[in-house]
PDB file of C-alpha atoms in Angstrom:
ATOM      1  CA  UNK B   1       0.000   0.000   0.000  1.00 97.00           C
ATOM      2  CA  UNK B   2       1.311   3.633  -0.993  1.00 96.00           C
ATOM      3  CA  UNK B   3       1.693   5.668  -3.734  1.00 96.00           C
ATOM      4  CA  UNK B   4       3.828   5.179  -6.992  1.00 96.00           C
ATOM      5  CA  UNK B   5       0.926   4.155  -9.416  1.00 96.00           C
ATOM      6  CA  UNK B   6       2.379   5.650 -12.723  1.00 96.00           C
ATOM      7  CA  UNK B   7       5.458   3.749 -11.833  1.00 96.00           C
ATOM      8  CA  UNK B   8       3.140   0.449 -12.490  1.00 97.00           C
ATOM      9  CA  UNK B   9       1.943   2.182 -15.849  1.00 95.00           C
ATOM     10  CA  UNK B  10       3.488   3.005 -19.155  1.00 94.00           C
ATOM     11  CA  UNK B  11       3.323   6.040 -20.660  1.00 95.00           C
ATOM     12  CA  UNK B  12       0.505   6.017 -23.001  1.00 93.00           C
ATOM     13  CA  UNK B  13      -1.952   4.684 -20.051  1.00 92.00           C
ATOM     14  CA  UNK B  14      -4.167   7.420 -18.355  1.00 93.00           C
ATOM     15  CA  UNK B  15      -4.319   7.253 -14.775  1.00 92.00           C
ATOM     16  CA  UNK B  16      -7.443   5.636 -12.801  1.00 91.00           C
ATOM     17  CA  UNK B  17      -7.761   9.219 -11.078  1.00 89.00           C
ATOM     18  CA  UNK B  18      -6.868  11.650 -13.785  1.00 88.00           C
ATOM     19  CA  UNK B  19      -3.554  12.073 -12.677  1.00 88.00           C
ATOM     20  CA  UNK B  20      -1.607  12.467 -15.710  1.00 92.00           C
ATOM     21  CA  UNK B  21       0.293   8.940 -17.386  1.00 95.00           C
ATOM     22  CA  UNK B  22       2.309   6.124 -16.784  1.00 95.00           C
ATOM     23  CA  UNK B  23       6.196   6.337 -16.230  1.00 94.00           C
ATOM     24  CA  UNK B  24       7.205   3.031 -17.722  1.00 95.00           C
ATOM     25  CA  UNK B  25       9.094   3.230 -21.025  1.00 95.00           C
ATOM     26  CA  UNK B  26       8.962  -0.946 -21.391  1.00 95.00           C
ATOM     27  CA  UNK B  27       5.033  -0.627 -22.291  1.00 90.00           C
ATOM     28  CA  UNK B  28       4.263  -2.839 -19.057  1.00 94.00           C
ATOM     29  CA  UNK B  29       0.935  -2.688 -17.364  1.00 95.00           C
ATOM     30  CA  UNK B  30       2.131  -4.233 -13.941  1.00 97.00           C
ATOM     31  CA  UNK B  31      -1.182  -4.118 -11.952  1.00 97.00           C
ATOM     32  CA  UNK B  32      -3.149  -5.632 -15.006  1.00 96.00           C
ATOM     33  CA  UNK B  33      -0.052  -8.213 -15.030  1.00 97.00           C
ATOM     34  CA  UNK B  34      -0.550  -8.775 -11.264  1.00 98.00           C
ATOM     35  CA  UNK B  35      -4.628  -9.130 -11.826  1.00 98.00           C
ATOM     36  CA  UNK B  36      -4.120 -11.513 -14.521  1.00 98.00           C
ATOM     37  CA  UNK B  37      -2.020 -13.612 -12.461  1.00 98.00           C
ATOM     38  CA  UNK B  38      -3.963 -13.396  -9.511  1.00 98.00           C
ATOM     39  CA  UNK B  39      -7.089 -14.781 -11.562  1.00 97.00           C
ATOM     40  CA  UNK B  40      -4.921 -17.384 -13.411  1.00 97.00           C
ATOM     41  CA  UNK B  41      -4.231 -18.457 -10.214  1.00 97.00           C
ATOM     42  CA  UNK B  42      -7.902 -18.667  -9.327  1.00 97.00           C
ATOM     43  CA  UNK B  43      -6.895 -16.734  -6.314  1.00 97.00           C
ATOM     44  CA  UNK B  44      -8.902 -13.950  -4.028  1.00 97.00           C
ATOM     45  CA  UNK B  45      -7.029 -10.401  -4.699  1.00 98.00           C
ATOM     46  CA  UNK B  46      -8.033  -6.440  -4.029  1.00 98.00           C
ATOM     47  CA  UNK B  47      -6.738  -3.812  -5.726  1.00 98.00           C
ATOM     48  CA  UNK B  48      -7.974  -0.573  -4.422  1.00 98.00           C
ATOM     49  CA  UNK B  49      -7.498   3.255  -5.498  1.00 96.00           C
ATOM     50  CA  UNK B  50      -9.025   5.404  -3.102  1.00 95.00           C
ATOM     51  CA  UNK B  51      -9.065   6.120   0.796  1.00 95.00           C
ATOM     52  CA  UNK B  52     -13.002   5.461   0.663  1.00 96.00           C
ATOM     53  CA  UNK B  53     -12.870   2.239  -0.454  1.00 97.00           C
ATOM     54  CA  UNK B  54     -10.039   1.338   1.585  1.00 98.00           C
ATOM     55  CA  UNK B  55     -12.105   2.191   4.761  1.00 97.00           C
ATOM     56  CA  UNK B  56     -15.157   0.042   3.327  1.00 97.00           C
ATOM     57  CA  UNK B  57     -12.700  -2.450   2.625  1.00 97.00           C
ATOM     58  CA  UNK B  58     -13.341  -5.823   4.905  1.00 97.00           C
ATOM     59  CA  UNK B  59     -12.788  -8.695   3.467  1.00 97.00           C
ATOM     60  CA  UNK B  60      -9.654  -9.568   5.355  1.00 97.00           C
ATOM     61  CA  UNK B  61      -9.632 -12.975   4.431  1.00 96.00           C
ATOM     62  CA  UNK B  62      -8.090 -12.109   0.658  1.00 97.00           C
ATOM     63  CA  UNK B  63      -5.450 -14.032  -0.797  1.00 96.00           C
ATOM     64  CA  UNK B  64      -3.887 -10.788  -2.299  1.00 97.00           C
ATOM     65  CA  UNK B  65      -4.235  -7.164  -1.501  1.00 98.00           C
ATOM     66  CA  UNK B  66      -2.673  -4.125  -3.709  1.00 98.00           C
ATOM     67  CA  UNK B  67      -3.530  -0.691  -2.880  1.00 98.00           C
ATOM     68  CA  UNK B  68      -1.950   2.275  -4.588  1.00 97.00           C
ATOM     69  CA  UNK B  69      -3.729   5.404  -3.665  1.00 96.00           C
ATOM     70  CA  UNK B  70      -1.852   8.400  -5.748  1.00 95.00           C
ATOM     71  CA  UNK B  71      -0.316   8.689  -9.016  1.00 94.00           C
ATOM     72  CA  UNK B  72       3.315   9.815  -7.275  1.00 94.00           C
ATOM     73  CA  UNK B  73       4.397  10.336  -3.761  1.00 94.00           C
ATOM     74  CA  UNK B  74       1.011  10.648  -1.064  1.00 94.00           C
ATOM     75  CA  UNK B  75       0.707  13.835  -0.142  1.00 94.00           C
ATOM     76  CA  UNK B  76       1.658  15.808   3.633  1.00 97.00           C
ATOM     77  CA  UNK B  77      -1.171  14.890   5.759  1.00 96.00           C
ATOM     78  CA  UNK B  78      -1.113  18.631   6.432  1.00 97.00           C
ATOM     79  CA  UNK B  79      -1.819  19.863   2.871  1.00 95.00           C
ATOM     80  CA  UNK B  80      -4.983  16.700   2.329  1.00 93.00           C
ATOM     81  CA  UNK B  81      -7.806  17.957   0.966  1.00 91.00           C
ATOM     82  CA  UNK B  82     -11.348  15.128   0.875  1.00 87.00           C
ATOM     83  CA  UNK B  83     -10.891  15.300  -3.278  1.00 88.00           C
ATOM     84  CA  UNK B  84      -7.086  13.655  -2.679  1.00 90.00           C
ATOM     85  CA  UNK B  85      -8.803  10.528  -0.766  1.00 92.00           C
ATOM     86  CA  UNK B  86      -5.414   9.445   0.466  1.00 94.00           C
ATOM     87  CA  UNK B  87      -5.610   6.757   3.297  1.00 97.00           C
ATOM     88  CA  UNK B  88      -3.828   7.513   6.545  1.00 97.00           C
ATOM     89  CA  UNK B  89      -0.651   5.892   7.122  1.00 98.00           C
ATOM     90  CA  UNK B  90      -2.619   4.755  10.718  1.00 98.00           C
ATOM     91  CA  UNK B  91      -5.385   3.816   8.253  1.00 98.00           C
ATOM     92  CA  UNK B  92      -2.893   1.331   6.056  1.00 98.00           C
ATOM     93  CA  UNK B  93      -1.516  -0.237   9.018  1.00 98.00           C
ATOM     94  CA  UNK B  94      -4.653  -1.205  10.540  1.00 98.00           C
ATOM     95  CA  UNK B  95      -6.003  -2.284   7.375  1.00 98.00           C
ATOM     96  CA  UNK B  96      -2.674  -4.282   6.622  1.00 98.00           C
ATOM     97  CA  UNK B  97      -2.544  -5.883   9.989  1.00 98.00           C
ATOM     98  CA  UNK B  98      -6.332  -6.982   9.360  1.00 97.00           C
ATOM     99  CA  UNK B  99      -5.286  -8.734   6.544  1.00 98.00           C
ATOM    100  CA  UNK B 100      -2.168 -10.274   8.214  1.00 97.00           C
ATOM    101  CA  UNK B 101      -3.719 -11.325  10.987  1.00 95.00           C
ATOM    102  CA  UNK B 102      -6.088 -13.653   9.098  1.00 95.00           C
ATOM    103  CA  UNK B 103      -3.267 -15.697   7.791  1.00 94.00           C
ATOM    104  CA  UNK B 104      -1.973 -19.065   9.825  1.00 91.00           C
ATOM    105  CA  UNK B 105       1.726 -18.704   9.447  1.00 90.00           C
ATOM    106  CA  UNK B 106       2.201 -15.546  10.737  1.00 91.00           C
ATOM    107  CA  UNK B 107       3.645 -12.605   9.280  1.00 94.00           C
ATOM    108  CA  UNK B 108       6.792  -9.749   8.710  1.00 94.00           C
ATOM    109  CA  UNK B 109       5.014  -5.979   7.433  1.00 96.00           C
ATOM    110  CA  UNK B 110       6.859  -3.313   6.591  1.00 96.00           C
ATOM    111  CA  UNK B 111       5.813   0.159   7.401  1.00 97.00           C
ATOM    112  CA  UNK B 112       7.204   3.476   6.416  1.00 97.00           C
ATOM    113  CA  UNK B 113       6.550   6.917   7.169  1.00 97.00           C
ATOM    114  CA  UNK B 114       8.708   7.990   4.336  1.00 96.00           C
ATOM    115  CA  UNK B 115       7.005  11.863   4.592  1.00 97.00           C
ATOM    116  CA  UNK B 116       8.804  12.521   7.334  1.00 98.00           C
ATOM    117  CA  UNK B 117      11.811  12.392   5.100  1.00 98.00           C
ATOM    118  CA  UNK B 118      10.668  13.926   2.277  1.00 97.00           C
ATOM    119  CA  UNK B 119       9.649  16.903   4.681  1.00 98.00           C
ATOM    120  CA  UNK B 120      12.867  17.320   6.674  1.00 98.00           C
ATOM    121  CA  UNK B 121      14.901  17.241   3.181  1.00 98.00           C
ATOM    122  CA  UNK B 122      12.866  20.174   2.272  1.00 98.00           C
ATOM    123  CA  UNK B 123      13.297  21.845   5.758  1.00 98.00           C
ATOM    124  CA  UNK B 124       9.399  21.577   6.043  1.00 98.00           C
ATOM    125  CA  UNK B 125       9.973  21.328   9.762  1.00 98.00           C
ATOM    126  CA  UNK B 126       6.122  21.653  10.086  1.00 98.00           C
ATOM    127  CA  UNK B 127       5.276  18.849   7.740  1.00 98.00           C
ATOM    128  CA  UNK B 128       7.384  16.387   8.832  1.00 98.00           C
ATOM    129  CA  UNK B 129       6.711  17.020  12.760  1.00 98.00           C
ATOM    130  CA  UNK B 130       3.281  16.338  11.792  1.00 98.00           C
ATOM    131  CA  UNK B 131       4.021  13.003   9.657  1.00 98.00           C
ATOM    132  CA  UNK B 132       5.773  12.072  13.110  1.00 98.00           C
ATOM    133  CA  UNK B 133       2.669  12.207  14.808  1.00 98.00           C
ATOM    134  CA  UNK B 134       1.372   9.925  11.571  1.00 98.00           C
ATOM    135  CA  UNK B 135       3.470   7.545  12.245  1.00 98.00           C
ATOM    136  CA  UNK B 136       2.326   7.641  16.008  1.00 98.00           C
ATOM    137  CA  UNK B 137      -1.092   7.009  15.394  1.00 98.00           C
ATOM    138  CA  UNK B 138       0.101   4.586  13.030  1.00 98.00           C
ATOM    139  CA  UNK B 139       2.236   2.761  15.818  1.00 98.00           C
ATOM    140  CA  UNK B 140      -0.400   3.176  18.892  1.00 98.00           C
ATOM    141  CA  UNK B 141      -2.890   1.250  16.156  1.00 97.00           C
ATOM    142  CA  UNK B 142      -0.777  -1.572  15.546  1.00 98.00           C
ATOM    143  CA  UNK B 143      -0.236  -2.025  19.606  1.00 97.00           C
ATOM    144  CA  UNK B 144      -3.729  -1.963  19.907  1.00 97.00           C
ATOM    145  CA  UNK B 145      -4.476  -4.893  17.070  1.00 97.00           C
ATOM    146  CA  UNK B 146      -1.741  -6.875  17.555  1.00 96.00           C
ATOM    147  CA  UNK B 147      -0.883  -9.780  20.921  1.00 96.00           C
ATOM    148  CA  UNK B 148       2.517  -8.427  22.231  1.00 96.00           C
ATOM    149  CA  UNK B 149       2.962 -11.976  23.445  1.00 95.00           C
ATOM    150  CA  UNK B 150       3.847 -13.550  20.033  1.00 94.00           C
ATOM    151  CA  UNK B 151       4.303 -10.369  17.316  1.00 96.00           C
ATOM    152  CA  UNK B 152       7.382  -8.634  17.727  1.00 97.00           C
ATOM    153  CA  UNK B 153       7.208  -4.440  16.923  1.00 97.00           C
ATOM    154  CA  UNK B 154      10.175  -2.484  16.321  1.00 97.00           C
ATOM    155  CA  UNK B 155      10.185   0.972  15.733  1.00 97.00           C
ATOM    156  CA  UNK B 156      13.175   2.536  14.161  1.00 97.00           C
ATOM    157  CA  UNK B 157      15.312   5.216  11.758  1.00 96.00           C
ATOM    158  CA  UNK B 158      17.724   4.403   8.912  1.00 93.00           C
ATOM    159  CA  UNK B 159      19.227   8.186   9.460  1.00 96.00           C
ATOM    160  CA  UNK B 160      18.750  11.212  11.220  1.00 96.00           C
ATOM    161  CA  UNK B 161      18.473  14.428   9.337  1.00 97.00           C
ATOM    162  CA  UNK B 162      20.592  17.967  10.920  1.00 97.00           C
ATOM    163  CA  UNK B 163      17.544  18.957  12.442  1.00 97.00           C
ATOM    164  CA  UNK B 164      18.737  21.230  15.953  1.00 96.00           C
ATOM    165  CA  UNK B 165      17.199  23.020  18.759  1.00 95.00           C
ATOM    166  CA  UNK B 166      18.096  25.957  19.138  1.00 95.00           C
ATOM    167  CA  UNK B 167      17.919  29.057  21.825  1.00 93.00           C
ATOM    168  CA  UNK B 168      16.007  29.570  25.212  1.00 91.00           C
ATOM    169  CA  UNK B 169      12.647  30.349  24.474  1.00 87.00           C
ATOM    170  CA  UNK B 170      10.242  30.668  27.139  1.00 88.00           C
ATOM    171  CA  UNK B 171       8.205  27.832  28.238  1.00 90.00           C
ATOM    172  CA  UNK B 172       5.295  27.435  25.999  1.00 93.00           C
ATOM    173  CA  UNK B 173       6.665  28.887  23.228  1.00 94.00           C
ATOM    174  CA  UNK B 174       5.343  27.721  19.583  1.00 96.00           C
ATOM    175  CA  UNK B 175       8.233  24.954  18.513  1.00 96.00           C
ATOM    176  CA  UNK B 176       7.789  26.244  15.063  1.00 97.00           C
ATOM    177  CA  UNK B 177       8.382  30.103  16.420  1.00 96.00           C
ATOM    178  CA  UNK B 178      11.309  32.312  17.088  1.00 96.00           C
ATOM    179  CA  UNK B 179      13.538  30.788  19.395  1.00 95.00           C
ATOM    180  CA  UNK B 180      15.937  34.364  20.192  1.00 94.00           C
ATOM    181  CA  UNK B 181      17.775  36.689  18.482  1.00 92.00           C
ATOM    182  CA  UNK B 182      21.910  37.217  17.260  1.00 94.00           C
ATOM    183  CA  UNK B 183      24.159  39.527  18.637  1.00 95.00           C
ATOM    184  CA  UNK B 184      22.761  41.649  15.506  1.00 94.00           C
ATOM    185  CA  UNK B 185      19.695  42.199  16.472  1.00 95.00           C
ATOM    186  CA  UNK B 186      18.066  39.737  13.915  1.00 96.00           C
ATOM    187  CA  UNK B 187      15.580  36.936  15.527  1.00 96.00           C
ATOM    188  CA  UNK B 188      16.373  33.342  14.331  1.00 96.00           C
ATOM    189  CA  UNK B 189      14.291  29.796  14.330  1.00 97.00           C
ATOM    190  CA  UNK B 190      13.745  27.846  17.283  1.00 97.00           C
ATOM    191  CA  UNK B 191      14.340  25.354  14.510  1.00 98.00           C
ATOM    192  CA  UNK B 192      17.065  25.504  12.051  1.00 98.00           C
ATOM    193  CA  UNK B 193      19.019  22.788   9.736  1.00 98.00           C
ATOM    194  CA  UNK B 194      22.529  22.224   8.533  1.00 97.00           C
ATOM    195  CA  UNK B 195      21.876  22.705   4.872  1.00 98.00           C
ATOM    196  CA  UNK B 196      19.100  22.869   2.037  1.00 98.00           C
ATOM    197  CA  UNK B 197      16.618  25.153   0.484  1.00 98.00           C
ATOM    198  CA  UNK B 198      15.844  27.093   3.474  1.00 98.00           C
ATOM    199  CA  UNK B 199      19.050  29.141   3.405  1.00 98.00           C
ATOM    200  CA  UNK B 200      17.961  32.824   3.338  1.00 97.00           C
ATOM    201  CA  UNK B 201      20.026  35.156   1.279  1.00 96.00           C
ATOM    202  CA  UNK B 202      21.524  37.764   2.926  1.00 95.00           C
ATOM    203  CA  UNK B 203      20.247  41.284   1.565  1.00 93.00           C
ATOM    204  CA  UNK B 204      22.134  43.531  -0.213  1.00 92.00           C
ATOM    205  CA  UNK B 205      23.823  45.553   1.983  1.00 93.00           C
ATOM    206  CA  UNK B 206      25.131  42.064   3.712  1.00 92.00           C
ATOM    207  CA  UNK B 207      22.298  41.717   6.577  1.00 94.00           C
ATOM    208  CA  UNK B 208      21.376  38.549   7.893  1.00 95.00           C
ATOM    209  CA  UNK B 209      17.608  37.845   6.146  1.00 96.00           C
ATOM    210  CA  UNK B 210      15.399  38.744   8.790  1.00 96.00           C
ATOM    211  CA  UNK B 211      12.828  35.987   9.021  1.00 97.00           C
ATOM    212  CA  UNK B 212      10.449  37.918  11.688  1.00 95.00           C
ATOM    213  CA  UNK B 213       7.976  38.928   9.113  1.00 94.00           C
ATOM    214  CA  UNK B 214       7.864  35.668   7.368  1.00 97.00           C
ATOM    215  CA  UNK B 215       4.595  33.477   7.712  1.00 97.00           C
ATOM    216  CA  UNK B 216       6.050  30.423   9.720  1.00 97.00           C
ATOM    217  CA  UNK B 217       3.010  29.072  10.369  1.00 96.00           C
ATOM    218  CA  UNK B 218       2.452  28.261   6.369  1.00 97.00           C
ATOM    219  CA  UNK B 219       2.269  24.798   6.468  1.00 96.00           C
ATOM    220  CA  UNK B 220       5.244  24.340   3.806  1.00 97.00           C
ATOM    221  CA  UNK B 221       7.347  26.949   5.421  1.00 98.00           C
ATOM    222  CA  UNK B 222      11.133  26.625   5.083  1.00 98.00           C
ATOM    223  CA  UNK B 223      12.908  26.625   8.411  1.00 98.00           C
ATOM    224  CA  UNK B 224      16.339  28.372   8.005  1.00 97.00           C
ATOM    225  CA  UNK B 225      19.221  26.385   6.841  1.00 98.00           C
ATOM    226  CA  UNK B 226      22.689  27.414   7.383  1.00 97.00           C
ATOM    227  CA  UNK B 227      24.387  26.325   3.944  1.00 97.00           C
ATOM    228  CA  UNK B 228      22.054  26.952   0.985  1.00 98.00           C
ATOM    229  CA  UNK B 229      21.135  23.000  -0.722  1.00 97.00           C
ATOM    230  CA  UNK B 230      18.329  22.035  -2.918  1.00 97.00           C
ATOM    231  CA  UNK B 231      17.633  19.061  -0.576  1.00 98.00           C
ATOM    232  CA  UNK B 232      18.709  18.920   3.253  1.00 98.00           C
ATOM    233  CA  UNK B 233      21.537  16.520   3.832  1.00 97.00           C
ATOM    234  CA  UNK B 234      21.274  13.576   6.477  1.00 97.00           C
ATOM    235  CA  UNK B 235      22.937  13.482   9.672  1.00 97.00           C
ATOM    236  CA  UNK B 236      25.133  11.269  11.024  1.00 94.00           C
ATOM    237  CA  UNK B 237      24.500  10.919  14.515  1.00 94.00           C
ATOM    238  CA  UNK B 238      23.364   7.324  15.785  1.00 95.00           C
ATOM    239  CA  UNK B 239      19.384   6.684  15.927  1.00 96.00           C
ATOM    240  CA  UNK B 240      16.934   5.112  18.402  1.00 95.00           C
ATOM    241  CA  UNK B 241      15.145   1.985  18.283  1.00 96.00           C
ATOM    242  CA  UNK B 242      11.961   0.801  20.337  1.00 97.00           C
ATOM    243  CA  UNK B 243      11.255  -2.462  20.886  1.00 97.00           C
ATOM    244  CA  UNK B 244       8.073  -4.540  22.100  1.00 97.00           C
ATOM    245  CA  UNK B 245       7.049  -8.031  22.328  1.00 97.00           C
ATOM    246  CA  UNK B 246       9.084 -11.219  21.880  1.00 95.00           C
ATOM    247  CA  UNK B 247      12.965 -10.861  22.369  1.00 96.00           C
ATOM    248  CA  UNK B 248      12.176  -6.829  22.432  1.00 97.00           C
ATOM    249  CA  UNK B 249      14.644  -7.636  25.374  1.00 96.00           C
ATOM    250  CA  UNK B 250      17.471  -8.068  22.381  1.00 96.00           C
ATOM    251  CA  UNK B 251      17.636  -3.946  21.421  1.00 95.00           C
ATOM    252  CA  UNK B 252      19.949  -2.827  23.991  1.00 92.00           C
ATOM    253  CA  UNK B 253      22.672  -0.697  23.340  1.00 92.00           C
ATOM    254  CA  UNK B 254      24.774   0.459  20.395  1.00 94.00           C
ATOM    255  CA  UNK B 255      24.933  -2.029  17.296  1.00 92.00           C
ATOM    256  CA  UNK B 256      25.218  -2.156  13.860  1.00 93.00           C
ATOM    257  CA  UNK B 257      22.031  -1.694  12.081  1.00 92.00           C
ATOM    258  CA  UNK B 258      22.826  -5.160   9.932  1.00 94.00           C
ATOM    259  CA  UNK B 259      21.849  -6.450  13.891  1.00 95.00           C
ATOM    260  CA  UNK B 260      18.383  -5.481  13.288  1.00 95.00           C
ATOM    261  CA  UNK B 261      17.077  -8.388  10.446  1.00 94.00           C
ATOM    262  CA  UNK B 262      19.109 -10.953  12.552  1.00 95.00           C
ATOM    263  CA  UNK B 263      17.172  -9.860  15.648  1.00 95.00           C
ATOM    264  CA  UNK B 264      14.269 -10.258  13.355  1.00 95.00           C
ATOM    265  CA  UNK B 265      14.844 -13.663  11.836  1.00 95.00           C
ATOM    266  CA  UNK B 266      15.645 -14.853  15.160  1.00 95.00           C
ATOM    267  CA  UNK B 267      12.726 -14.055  16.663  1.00 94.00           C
ATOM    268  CA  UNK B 268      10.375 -14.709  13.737  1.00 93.00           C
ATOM    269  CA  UNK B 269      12.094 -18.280  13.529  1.00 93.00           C
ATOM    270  CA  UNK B 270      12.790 -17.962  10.011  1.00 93.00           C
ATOM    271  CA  UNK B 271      15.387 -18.003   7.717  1.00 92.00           C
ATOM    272  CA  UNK B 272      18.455 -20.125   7.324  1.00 91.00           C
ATOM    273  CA  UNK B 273      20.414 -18.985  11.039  1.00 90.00           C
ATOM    274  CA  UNK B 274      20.146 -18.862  14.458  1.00 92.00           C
ATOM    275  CA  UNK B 275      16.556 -19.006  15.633  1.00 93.00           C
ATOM    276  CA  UNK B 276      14.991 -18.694  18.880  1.00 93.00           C
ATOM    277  CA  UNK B 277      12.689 -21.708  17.899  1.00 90.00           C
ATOM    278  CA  UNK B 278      15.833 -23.572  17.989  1.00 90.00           C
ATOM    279  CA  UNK B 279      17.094 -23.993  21.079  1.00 85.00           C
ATOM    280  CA  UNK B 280      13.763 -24.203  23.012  1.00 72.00           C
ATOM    281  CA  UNK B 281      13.624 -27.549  25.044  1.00 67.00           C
TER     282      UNK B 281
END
């Protein structure tokens, strides 16, 4: 479930919701190629387009499930409108877990909140705060469907992005506000990043851009960067990881992040090493 439909498409085939063409230069049709399959197969599949029919959606005991709700990336839950129809990322995990939990040999998902990427690389501190709280709901959803006594949930990063801090604002001041001023006078972000398209030119005379009159609470606002980039950089310190259920007990510490699908496998008792299945008496 996502978005990326006109990667499915070629380029002469109109999308389902009128959102331009295909990308595919190969001709391929790979959702009629997965349908034809499916019913080949003589098996029970669901391919879905829109955040309505997800949320009528029940029929949990299907074979196969395919939803692709937008032509290219989904859009900032922050900037939805009801004519976009886009599904909740806490909507696709409990519809996904549904599904999963129907089957007898037990399941791995996947779940990304890939926005809050996208957002950060833009230094859309706004947007990608609030697809944090997405992924949240998301989270607190699958707790709540899920038996913590045999289903394993990790909750992780592959990077951090040069997000900081910064200043001594009062208490209760708006996080997306003014978090002090320079020794010239000029106010500066609570939140700022390292590099990308935020960088405000200095003006002509040299000043530092003086964001006070800006509209920070624009929900695709541009927090200030302090090296101009087209797209924010990542970080490099290390990232968290949140662990509950079965062998939850095994994220402690520092570790490679290659530790992670061991971990997995181990306590999934699959694959070809160790597993915890294997050394109970």
């Amino acid at each position: 479930m996502g978005g990326g439909r006109r990667q499915f498409m070629g380029v002469d085939f109109e999308d389902v919701e009128g959102e331009g063409y295909g990308y595919r230069t190969d001709g391929a049709d790979l959702i009629g190629e997965w349908m034809d399959d499916k019913e080949l197969r003589g098996s029970e599949y669901q391919y879905l387009t829109s955040g309505q029919s997800l949320r009528d959606f029940t029929d949990y005991s299907t074979e196969f499930f395919m939803g692709l709700f937008s032509s290219t990336h989904m859009e900032y839950n922050l900037e939805q409108t009801p004519e976009m129809d886009d599904p909740t990322l806490m909507e696709m995990t409990n519809k996904a877990l549904q599904i999963l939990k129907t089957k007898e040999n037990g399941f791995v998902v996947f779940i990304e909140a890939g926005l809050i990427d996208h957002g950060h690389h833009g230094n859309k501190a706004r947007q990608a705060l609030d697809e944090t709280l997405q992924l949240d709901a998301a989270v607190t959803a699958a707790l709540e469907l899920v038996d913590l006594d045999e289903t394993l949930i990790i909750v992780t990063a592959d990077h951090s992005h040069a997000l900081t801090i910064n200043g001594y604002p009062d208490r209760g001041n708006d996080i997306f506000g003014l978090g002090g001023h320079g020794h010239d006078g000029l106010y500066y972000s609570t939140l700022m990043y390292g590099t990308g398209p935020g960088y405000k030119e200095p003006d002509e005379n040299g000043t530092r851009y003086d964001i006070s009159e800006d509209d920070m609470a624009y929900e695709a606002y541009r927090f200030m960067a302090a090296a101009p980039e087209t797209s924010s950089n990542h970080a490099g310190e290390d990232v968290t990881i949140y662990a509950a259920g079965p062998q939850s007990h095994l994220f402690r510490g520092l570790y490679q992040q290659n530790y992670i699908p061991h971990v997995l496998a181990y306590a999934a008792c699959i694959g070809d090493g160790l597993k915890y299945c294997d050394i109970q008496p």
